[in-house]
Amino acid sequence: MRINDIDETNIRGLDLNLLRVFDAVIRLGSVSRAAEELGMTQPSTSGQISKLREALNDPLFVRESHGVAPTAFSENLYPYVRDALDTIERGLKDVREFDPHADNRTFTIIMTDIGETTILPSIIRAFSRFSPTISFRAINLPTHETPDALKSGLADLAIAYMPYLDVGFFQRKLFSTDYICLGRKGHPEMSKGVSMEAFRNADHVVAEARGTGHFYLLEQNFEALGIDRKIKVRVPNFMSIPHIVSGTDLLATVPRAFGLALKDGPTGICGHEHPIALPAIDVKMLWHERFHKDPAHRWLREQIYSVVQDIHWEESVEKFMGASKKRGKSRASVETASGEKEKRT
């Protein structure tokens, strides 16, 4: 019988255990020794061989005085079975073992433009030292598309403010941040900070930031306080706001953590304590449970968590807000999440 003569419908039900039994018997030339190597009973091993005989329509082995010998069909089939088992074993080894010093994969992280400017540079610097072959891809997705991207594997992680997430995900807090107010230097209404009256009377630029919950959170808080901002300009993200503010009299409400990117940014802006006590938000690392125990994924999460905890948030924000802080003590800060554990949603 030739391998090409096998009925495809007969081999669809073959499982990995059957192939392992076939491999052991043909290598050892004995059903009993194969059973011992595989940790099976001899009757069970014989039963597996019978299933293979029926599926492949060939005796597979013939009895000899000291065991069994393969038929011509088995001898022809064996290299393919061995190759398949080797491929599976290599695959299992690859997914169970991860060498960050040799692996050259690309990890994809969902993050906002603020994350790209405040967190991603620190991640790149750190990984270039202890895992120079690892690469990163940052993508920005609407909040409602993030869960499916994590579940499908389109992205490995998300670093975001997402207070509502379905079951089937894990999260770990990275840091918390409140909000500050941006204005241009020399703004006629900001010589002594931003008063409530000045905030109400000013025109504003806002980031609708599709990958975050910032805009809706702020709108909810302002609405609850009866504050109707006069929105003059809407932009899709935060990165253009400093440049807009520096050349106009518009004000902007931005996360305090954004100060990390602004310390070396446009020179014509300054940050002030916000006249409204807005709640702080928790920025978290998020991932799907499908990848929770994957060795590479676990390593990635631990490294990113460690990197973020080492970012000098306060030092950078102090540098950016120095002028306004002299007029009054900061009400809040950017706080890291040292000791925070992974939690299921």
Coordinates of C-alpha atoms in Angstrom, one line a residue, residues 10-326:
N10 CA -9.8 7.8 7.7
I11 CA -6.9 10.0 9.0
R12 CA -8.8 13.1 10.1
G13 CA -9.4 11.5 13.5
L14 CA -5.8 10.7 14.2
D15 CA -4.5 12.5 17.3
L16 CA -1.1 13.2 18.7
N17 CA -1.1 10.2 21.1
L18 CA -1.6 7.8 18.2
L19 CA 1.4 9.2 16.4
R20 CA 3.5 9.1 19.5
V21 CA 2.6 5.4 20.0
F22 CA 3.5 4.6 16.3
D23 CA 6.8 6.4 16.7
A24 CA 7.7 4.6 19.9
V25 CA 6.8 1.1 18.6
I26 CA 8.8 1.6 15.4
R27 CA 11.8 3.0 17.2
L28 CA 11.9 0.4 19.9
G29 CA 10.6 -2.6 17.9
S30 CA 8.4 -3.6 20.9
V31 CA 4.9 -2.8 22.0
S32 CA 5.8 -3.5 25.7
R33 CA 8.9 -1.3 25.6
A34 CA 6.9 1.5 23.9
A35 CA 4.2 1.2 26.6
E36 CA 6.9 1.6 29.3
E37 CA 8.5 4.6 27.6
L38 CA 5.1 6.3 27.2
G39 CA 3.9 5.5 30.7
M40 CA 1.0 3.4 29.3
T41 CA -0.2 -0.1 29.9
Q42 CA 0.5 -2.7 27.2
P43 CA -3.2 -3.3 26.4
S44 CA -3.7 0.4 26.0
T45 CA -0.8 0.7 23.7
S46 CA -2.0 -2.3 21.6
G47 CA -5.4 -0.6 21.5
Q48 CA -3.9 2.5 20.0
I49 CA -2.0 0.5 17.4
S50 CA -5.3 -1.2 16.5
K51 CA -6.9 2.2 15.9
L52 CA -4.1 3.2 13.6
R53 CA -4.3 -0.1 11.7
E54 CA -8.0 0.5 11.1
A55 CA -7.6 4.2 10.1
L56 CA -4.6 3.5 7.8
N57 CA -5.9 0.2 6.5
D58 CA -2.5 -1.5 7.0
P59 CA -1.2 -4.0 9.5
L60 CA 1.7 -1.6 10.3
F61 CA 3.7 -4.2 12.3
V62 CA 4.4 -7.9 12.0
R63 CA 5.4 -10.1 14.9
E64 CA 9.0 -11.3 15.2
S65 CA 10.7 -13.5 17.8
H66 CA 12.0 -10.5 19.8
G67 CA 9.2 -8.0 19.2
V68 CA 7.7 -6.4 16.1
A69 CA 8.9 -5.1 12.7
P70 CA 7.4 -2.4 10.6
T71 CA 5.6 -3.2 7.3
A72 CA 6.9 -1.5 4.2
F73 CA 4.0 1.0 4.5
S74 CA 5.1 1.9 8.1
E75 CA 8.7 2.4 7.0
N76 CA 7.6 4.8 4.3
L77 CA 5.3 6.6 6.6
Y78 CA 7.6 6.9 9.5
P79 CA 9.8 9.9 8.3
Y80 CA 6.6 12.0 7.9
V81 CA 5.4 11.1 11.4
R82 CA 8.8 11.8 12.9
D83 CA 9.0 15.1 11.1
A84 CA 5.5 16.1 12.3
L85 CA 6.3 15.2 15.9
D86 CA 9.6 17.1 15.7
T87 CA 7.7 20.1 14.4
I88 CA 5.2 20.0 17.2
E89 CA 7.9 19.5 19.8
R90 CA 9.8 22.5 18.5
G91 CA 6.6 24.6 18.5
L92 CA 5.8 23.6 22.1
K93 CA 9.4 24.5 23.1
D94 CA 9.2 27.9 21.4
V95 CA 5.9 28.9 23.1
R96 CA 7.0 27.6 26.5
E97 CA 10.5 29.1 26.5
F98 CA 11.4 32.7 25.8
D99 CA 14.8 34.2 25.6
P100 CA 14.6 38.0 25.7
H101 CA 18.3 38.2 24.7
A102 CA 17.8 36.3 21.4
D103 CA 14.1 36.7 20.5
N104 CA 13.5 39.2 17.7
R105 CA 9.7 39.5 17.8
T106 CA 7.8 42.8 17.6
F107 CA 5.4 43.6 20.5
T108 CA 2.4 45.8 19.7
I109 CA 1.1 48.2 22.3
I110 CA -2.1 50.2 22.1
M111 CA -1.4 53.7 23.6
T112 CA -2.4 57.3 23.2
D113 CA -0.2 60.1 21.8
I114 CA 0.5 61.0 25.4
G115 CA 1.8 57.5 26.1
E116 CA 3.9 57.6 23.0
T117 CA 5.7 60.8 24.2
T118 CA 5.9 60.0 28.0
I119 CA 6.2 56.2 28.3
L120 CA 7.4 54.8 25.0
P121 CA 10.8 56.6 25.0
S122 CA 11.6 55.1 28.5
I123 CA 10.5 51.6 27.3
I124 CA 12.7 51.9 24.2
R125 CA 15.7 53.0 26.2
A126 CA 15.3 50.3 28.8
F127 CA 14.8 47.5 26.3
S128 CA 17.7 48.6 24.2
R129 CA 19.9 47.7 27.1
F130 CA 18.6 44.3 28.2
S131 CA 16.9 43.0 25.1
P132 CA 18.2 44.9 22.0
T133 CA 16.6 42.4 19.5
I134 CA 13.0 43.2 20.7
S135 CA 11.0 45.7 18.6
F136 CA 7.8 47.7 19.3
R137 CA 4.9 48.9 17.4
A138 CA 2.6 51.5 18.9
I139 CA -1.0 51.9 17.6
N140 CA -3.9 54.1 18.6
L141 CA -7.4 52.7 18.5
P142 CA -10.8 54.0 19.6
T143 CA -11.7 52.8 23.1
H144 CA -14.5 50.5 21.8
E145 CA -12.1 48.7 19.5
T146 CA -9.4 48.0 22.1
P147 CA -11.0 44.9 23.7
D148 CA -11.3 43.0 20.4
A149 CA -7.8 44.0 19.4
L150 CA -6.4 42.5 22.6
K151 CA -8.5 39.4 22.4
S152 CA -7.6 38.7 18.8
G153 CA -3.9 39.2 19.4
L154 CA -3.7 42.3 17.1
A155 CA -2.2 44.0 20.1
D156 CA -0.3 42.5 23.0
L157 CA -1.1 45.2 25.5
A158 CA -2.9 48.4 26.0
I159 CA -1.7 51.3 28.2
A160 CA -4.8 53.4 28.8
Y161 CA -7.4 54.9 31.0
M162 CA -10.3 52.5 30.5
P163 CA -12.6 52.4 33.6
Y164 CA -15.0 49.9 32.0
L165 CA -13.8 46.6 30.6
D166 CA -15.7 43.4 30.0
V167 CA -14.8 40.1 31.7
G168 CA -11.9 38.1 30.3
F169 CA -9.2 40.7 30.7
F170 CA -6.5 41.4 33.2
Q171 CA -5.2 44.8 34.3
R172 CA -2.4 46.4 36.4
K173 CA -2.3 50.0 37.5
L174 CA 0.8 51.8 36.3
F175 CA 0.2 55.3 37.6
S176 CA -2.5 57.9 38.4
T177 CA -2.6 61.5 37.3
D178 CA -4.9 64.5 37.8
Y179 CA -5.3 67.5 35.4
I180 CA -3.6 70.9 35.0
C181 CA -4.4 73.9 32.9
L182 CA -2.2 75.1 30.0
G183 CA -2.0 78.6 28.8
R184 CA 0.6 80.8 26.9
K185 CA 3.2 82.7 28.8
G186 CA 2.1 86.3 29.2
H187 CA -1.6 85.5 29.1
P188 CA -3.4 88.6 30.5
E189 CA -5.6 86.5 32.7
M190 CA -3.0 84.1 34.1
S191 CA -0.4 86.3 35.7
K192 CA -1.3 84.7 39.1
G193 CA -2.5 81.4 38.0
V194 CA -5.9 80.4 36.5
S195 CA -8.9 81.6 38.5
M196 CA -12.4 80.1 38.2
E197 CA -13.6 83.3 36.6
A198 CA -10.8 83.3 34.0
F199 CA -11.4 79.6 33.2
R200 CA -15.1 80.2 32.6
N201 CA -14.5 83.3 30.5
A202 CA -11.7 81.9 28.3
D203 CA -12.0 80.1 25.0
H204 CA -10.7 76.5 25.1
V205 CA -9.0 73.9 22.9
V206 CA -9.9 70.3 23.6
A207 CA -8.6 66.9 22.5
E208 CA -11.3 64.5 21.7
A209 CA -8.7 61.8 21.8
R210 CA -10.5 58.8 20.4
G211 CA -8.3 56.3 22.2
T212 CA -9.0 57.6 25.7
G213 CA -11.8 58.4 28.0
H214 CA -10.4 61.8 28.9
F215 CA -12.8 64.0 26.9
Y216 CA -15.9 62.3 28.2
L217 CA -14.7 62.2 31.8
L218 CA -13.9 65.9 31.7
E219 CA -17.3 66.8 30.1
Q220 CA -19.1 64.8 32.7
N221 CA -17.3 66.6 35.5
F222 CA -17.7 70.0 34.1
E223 CA -21.4 69.4 33.4
A224 CA -22.0 68.1 37.0
L225 CA -20.4 71.4 38.3
G226 CA -22.5 73.5 35.9
I227 CA -19.5 74.7 33.9
D228 CA -20.0 75.1 30.2
R229 CA -16.6 75.5 28.6
K230 CA -16.5 77.7 25.5
I231 CA -14.8 75.3 23.1
K232 CA -13.2 77.2 20.3
V233 CA -11.1 74.4 18.8
R234 CA -11.4 70.6 18.8
V235 CA -8.4 68.4 17.8
P236 CA -8.0 64.6 17.6
N237 CA -5.2 64.3 20.1
F238 CA -3.1 66.2 22.6
M239 CA 0.2 66.7 20.8
S240 CA -0.9 69.8 18.8
I241 CA -2.4 71.5 21.9
P242 CA 0.8 73.1 23.3
H243 CA 1.5 74.7 19.9
I244 CA -2.0 76.0 19.6
V245 CA -2.0 77.4 23.1
S246 CA 1.4 79.0 22.8
G247 CA 0.2 81.2 19.9
T248 CA -3.3 82.1 21.2
D249 CA -5.2 83.0 24.3
L250 CA -6.9 79.6 24.4
L251 CA -6.7 77.4 27.5
A252 CA -6.5 73.6 27.7
T253 CA -7.1 71.0 30.3
V254 CA -4.6 68.2 30.0
P255 CA -3.4 65.3 32.2
R256 CA -0.6 66.4 34.6
A257 CA 1.5 63.5 33.3
F258 CA 1.6 65.3 30.0
G259 CA 4.1 67.6 31.7
L260 CA 6.8 65.0 31.2
A261 CA 6.6 65.6 27.4
L262 CA 6.2 69.4 27.8
K263 CA 9.3 70.0 29.9
D264 CA 11.4 70.2 26.7
G265 CA 8.5 71.3 24.4
P266 CA 7.3 74.7 23.2
T267 CA 8.8 77.5 25.3
G268 CA 5.8 79.8 25.0
I269 CA 3.5 77.8 27.4
C270 CA 3.2 77.3 31.1
G271 CA 1.2 74.9 33.3
H272 CA -1.0 76.0 36.2
E273 CA -2.9 74.2 38.9
H274 CA -6.4 73.7 37.7
P275 CA -9.1 75.9 39.3
I276 CA -11.4 72.9 39.5
A277 CA -10.7 69.9 41.7
L278 CA -10.9 67.3 38.9
P279 CA -10.6 63.6 40.0
A280 CA -7.4 61.7 39.3
I281 CA -7.5 58.9 36.8
D282 CA -5.7 55.5 36.9
V283 CA -3.7 54.6 33.8
K284 CA -3.4 50.8 33.5
M285 CA -1.8 48.1 31.6
L286 CA -4.5 45.9 30.0
W287 CA -4.4 42.5 28.3
H288 CA -6.6 39.5 27.4
E289 CA -6.7 36.3 29.5
R290 CA -5.7 34.3 26.4
F291 CA -2.1 35.6 26.8
H292 CA -2.0 35.8 30.6
K293 CA 0.4 32.8 31.1
D294 CA 2.4 33.2 27.9
P295 CA 6.1 33.4 29.0
A296 CA 7.0 36.2 26.6
H297 CA 3.8 38.1 27.5
R298 CA 4.5 37.8 31.2
W299 CA 8.1 38.9 30.7
L300 CA 6.9 41.9 28.7
R301 CA 4.4 43.0 31.3
E302 CA 6.9 42.8 34.2
Q303 CA 9.5 44.8 32.2
I304 CA 7.0 47.6 31.2
Y305 CA 5.7 47.8 34.8
S306 CA 9.2 48.2 36.1
V307 CA 10.1 50.8 33.5
V308 CA 7.1 53.0 34.2
Q309 CA 7.7 52.8 38.0
D310 CA 11.2 54.2 37.3
I311 CA 10.0 57.3 35.3
H312 CA 10.7 60.5 37.2
W313 CA 7.2 62.0 36.8
E314 CA 7.4 64.5 39.6
E315 CA 10.8 65.8 38.6
S316 CA 9.7 66.4 35.0
V317 CA 6.4 68.0 35.9
E318 CA 8.1 70.2 38.5
K319 CA 10.5 71.4 35.8
F320 CA 7.6 72.3 33.5
M321 CA 5.3 73.9 36.1
G322 CA 8.0 75.5 38.2
A323 CA 6.9 79.0 37.6
S324 CA 3.3 78.4 38.5
K325 CA 4.1 76.2 41.5
K326 CA 5.9 79.0 43.2

